[in-house]
Short mmCIF file of C-alpha atoms in Angstrom, two decimals:
data_model
loop_
_atom_site.label_atom_id
_atom_site.label_comp_id
_atom_site.label_asym_id
_atom_site.label_seq_id
_atom_site.Cartn_x
_atom_site.Cartn_y
_atom_site.Cartn_z
CA MET A 1 57.29 71.42 5.84
CA LEU A 2 60.17 69.60 7.49
CA ASP A 3 58.70 69.93 10.95
CA CYS A 4 55.25 68.39 9.69
CA ALA A 5 57.33 65.55 7.92
CA ARG A 6 59.71 64.80 11.22
CA ALA A 7 56.02 64.53 13.26
CA LEU A 8 55.00 62.12 10.75
CA PHE A 9 57.96 60.00 10.38
CA ILE A 10 57.96 60.03 14.33
CA ASP A 11 54.24 58.86 14.54
CA HIS A 12 54.08 56.56 11.53
CA GLY A 13 57.59 55.82 10.35
CA PHE A 14 59.20 56.57 7.29
CA HIS A 15 57.71 53.98 5.34
CA ALA A 16 53.94 54.49 6.38
CA THR A 17 54.41 58.14 5.94
CA GLY A 18 53.78 59.45 2.16
CA VAL A 19 54.47 62.98 0.48
CA ALA A 20 50.64 63.38 0.39
CA GLN A 21 50.50 63.17 3.93
CA ILE A 22 53.35 65.61 4.36
CA SER A 23 51.44 68.05 1.89
CA ALA A 24 48.33 67.92 3.92
CA MET A 25 49.70 68.27 7.01
CA SER A 26 52.25 71.15 6.15
CA GLY A 27 50.05 73.08 3.76
CA VAL A 28 52.73 72.75 1.20
CA ALA A 29 51.66 71.44 -2.13
CA VAL A 30 52.93 68.05 -3.62
CA GLY A 31 54.45 69.65 -6.75
CA GLN A 32 56.44 72.23 -4.43
CA ILE A 33 57.68 69.68 -2.13
CA TYR A 34 58.90 67.69 -5.20
CA ARG A 35 60.62 71.04 -6.53
CA ASP A 36 62.73 71.57 -3.12
CA PHE A 37 63.03 67.55 -2.63
CA ALA A 38 63.74 65.03 -5.33
CA SER A 39 61.92 62.15 -3.59
CA LYS A 40 60.75 61.29 -0.21
CA GLU A 41 63.95 59.96 0.55
CA ASP A 42 65.65 63.21 0.08
CA ILE A 43 63.24 64.62 2.92
CA VAL A 44 64.61 61.77 5.18
CA VAL A 45 67.84 62.77 4.38
CA SER A 46 67.51 66.28 5.20
CA ILE A 47 65.80 65.14 8.42
CA VAL A 48 68.75 62.90 9.38
CA GLN A 49 71.40 65.22 8.78
CA ASP A 50 69.53 68.15 10.72
CA ASP A 51 68.81 65.91 13.68
CA CYS A 52 72.29 64.28 13.96
CA VAL A 53 73.83 67.69 13.68
CA SER A 54 71.73 69.39 16.49
CA PHE A 55 72.30 66.63 18.62
CA MET A 56 75.99 66.50 18.18
CA ASP A 57 76.48 69.94 19.58
CA ALA A 58 79.79 69.71 17.98
CA GLU A 59 80.48 73.58 18.35
CA THR A 60 80.24 73.26 22.28
CA LEU A 61 82.49 70.12 22.04
CA ARG A 62 85.13 71.70 19.64
CA ASP A 63 85.14 74.98 22.23
CA ALA A 64 85.76 72.92 25.28
CA ILE A 65 88.30 71.00 23.49
CA ASP A 66 90.23 73.63 22.21
CA HIS A 67 90.21 75.34 25.60
CA ARG A 68 91.25 71.84 27.37
CA ASP A 69 87.85 72.59 29.41
CA LYS A 70 87.68 69.13 31.06
CA PRO A 71 84.45 70.02 33.03
CA GLY A 72 82.84 71.27 29.42
CA VAL A 73 84.43 68.00 27.86
CA ARG A 74 82.68 65.74 30.54
CA GLU A 75 79.21 67.47 30.64
CA TRP A 76 79.26 67.06 26.60
CA LEU A 77 79.86 63.40 27.41
CA ARG A 78 77.19 63.20 29.86
CA HIS A 79 74.86 64.71 27.63
CA PHE A 80 75.94 62.11 24.70
CA VAL A 81 75.26 59.50 27.01
CA ASN A 82 72.16 60.62 28.44
CA PRO A 83 70.74 63.40 26.12
CA GLN A 84 67.08 63.10 27.81
CA ASP A 85 68.02 64.66 30.78
CA GLU A 86 67.89 67.86 29.45
CA ARG A 87 65.59 67.86 26.82
CA GLY A 88 63.29 65.08 27.61
CA ASP A 89 63.27 64.29 23.73
CA GLU A 90 61.46 61.09 23.50
CA ASP A 91 59.98 62.02 19.98
CA GLY A 92 63.82 62.63 18.98
CA ALA A 93 64.91 59.10 20.53
CA ARG A 94 61.95 57.48 18.61
CA LEU A 95 62.98 59.12 15.42
CA PHE A 96 66.65 58.12 15.93
CA ALA A 97 65.39 54.62 16.04
CA GLU A 98 63.56 54.87 13.26
CA ILE A 99 66.69 56.23 11.42
CA ILE A 100 68.82 53.15 12.80
CA ALA A 101 66.19 50.87 11.54
CA GLU A 102 66.32 52.85 7.97
CA SER A 103 70.09 52.67 7.72
CA ALA A 104 69.97 48.97 7.46
CA ARG A 105 67.73 49.03 4.85
CA ASN A 106 68.75 52.02 2.90
CA GLU A 107 72.26 52.51 1.67
CA ARG A 108 71.94 56.21 1.21
CA ILE A 109 70.81 56.63 4.96
CA ALA A 110 73.40 54.05 6.05
CA SER A 111 76.05 56.18 4.59
CA ILE A 112 74.68 59.46 6.39
CA PHE A 113 74.59 57.42 9.47
CA THR A 114 78.41 56.08 9.01
CA THR A 115 79.57 59.62 8.28
CA ILE A 116 77.64 60.81 11.27
CA HIS A 117 78.63 57.84 13.58
CA ASP A 118 82.75 58.22 12.39
CA ASP A 119 82.29 61.99 13.15
CA VAL A 120 81.10 61.25 16.55
CA ARG A 121 83.57 58.75 17.38
CA GLY A 122 86.36 61.15 16.36
CA LYS A 123 84.78 63.83 18.47
CA THR A 124 84.69 61.34 21.50
CA LEU A 125 88.27 60.52 20.91
CA ASP A 126 89.44 63.83 20.62
CA ALA A 127 87.18 64.31 24.23
CA LEU A 128 88.68 61.54 26.12
CA GLU A 129 92.45 62.74 24.86
CA VAL A 130 91.52 65.76 27.11
CA LEU A 131 90.25 64.00 29.89
CA SER A 132 93.10 61.23 30.02
CA GLU A 133 95.55 64.31 29.44
CA GLY A 134 97.27 62.51 26.66
CA LYS A 135 98.52 59.53 29.14
CA ASP A 136 96.68 56.88 27.29
CA GLU A 137 97.50 55.04 24.19
CA VAL A 138 94.91 55.56 21.21
CA PRO A 139 93.60 51.84 21.03
CA ALA A 140 92.53 52.04 24.71
CA ARG A 141 90.84 55.55 23.98
CA GLU A 142 88.88 53.97 20.70
CA VAL A 143 87.56 50.97 22.90
CA VAL A 144 86.16 53.62 25.66
CA ALA A 145 84.87 55.76 22.69
CA ASP A 146 83.10 52.66 21.24
CA LEU A 147 81.77 51.65 24.82
CA ILE A 148 80.26 55.34 25.54
CA ALA A 149 78.49 55.15 21.82
CA THR A 150 77.37 51.70 22.82
CA MET A 151 76.09 52.65 26.49
CA SER A 152 74.15 55.84 24.79
CA LEU A 153 72.67 53.81 21.91
CA GLY A 154 71.47 51.15 24.51
CA LEU A 155 70.32 53.79 27.16
CA MET A 156 68.16 55.47 24.50
CA HIS A 157 66.48 52.22 23.27
CA HIS A 158 66.28 50.78 27.11
CA ARG A 159 64.38 54.22 27.88
CA MET A 160 61.76 53.50 24.98
CA MET A 161 61.08 50.21 25.89
CA ARG A 162 60.81 50.53 29.54
CA ARG A 163 59.31 53.80 29.78
CA ASP A 164 58.13 52.79 33.48
CA LEU A 165 61.53 52.69 34.97
CA ALA A 166 63.36 55.11 36.86
CA MET A 167 66.18 55.98 34.62
CA GLU A 168 68.34 57.84 37.29
CA PRO A 169 69.97 55.14 38.97
CA LEU A 170 70.82 53.44 35.61
CA VAL A 171 72.40 56.76 34.23
CA GLU A 172 74.35 57.39 37.27
CA ALA A 173 76.12 53.84 37.08
CA LEU A 174 76.76 54.54 33.00
CA GLU A 175 78.39 57.61 34.47
CA ARG A 176 80.42 55.64 36.88
CA ILE A 177 81.53 53.22 34.34
CA ILE A 178 82.48 56.24 32.07
CA ASP A 179 84.38 57.97 34.76
CA ARG A 180 86.32 54.70 35.54
CA GLU A 181 87.35 54.12 32.20
CA ILE A 182 88.26 57.48 32.02
CA GLU A 183 90.48 57.39 35.32
CA ALA A 184 91.61 54.28 33.87
CA LEU A 185 93.01 55.85 30.65
CA ARG A 186 94.59 58.49 32.81
CA SER A 187 96.41 56.33 35.11
CA GLY A 188 97.74 53.88 32.03
CA HIS A 189 95.67 51.02 33.74
CA GLN A 190 93.33 49.82 30.72
#
């Protein structure tokens, strides 16, 4: 049922999708949906949480951080900035854009998004600490973490708006910026 709801939300948005449509597409009776979820918003919340947890791949990052595995940490950052590189998940990007838009209107979704954003930021700070070998100052690391998040969101939106544009040169340029910023953290020249 959640997969059907997700597909409908991608195609029509949260507001233009009703529980009756989810029921018709999934084959799950409306009454059963309301027994499992108190409201359509609860379905949205479940999908938002599942998608964000899946996207984060926190276990992979935590393992790389715990083992001080710099190539593993760097690969996680690369995936974070350019998740479509491996998955080609245009639908996921469209849904994420819908989530961001909904977070501007819906306090509950905004709260979930803020919690997830804070978790991502914390994990990115931990990743940068490994990559900078702890030679930087926390405020400098915070700026780089915010820069990485901004570039990731910007690339996702740019890709959706400019489907005809070759992204590889842009992604490579963004990765060079990140590499320079990490080197600046490592050398203490922020």
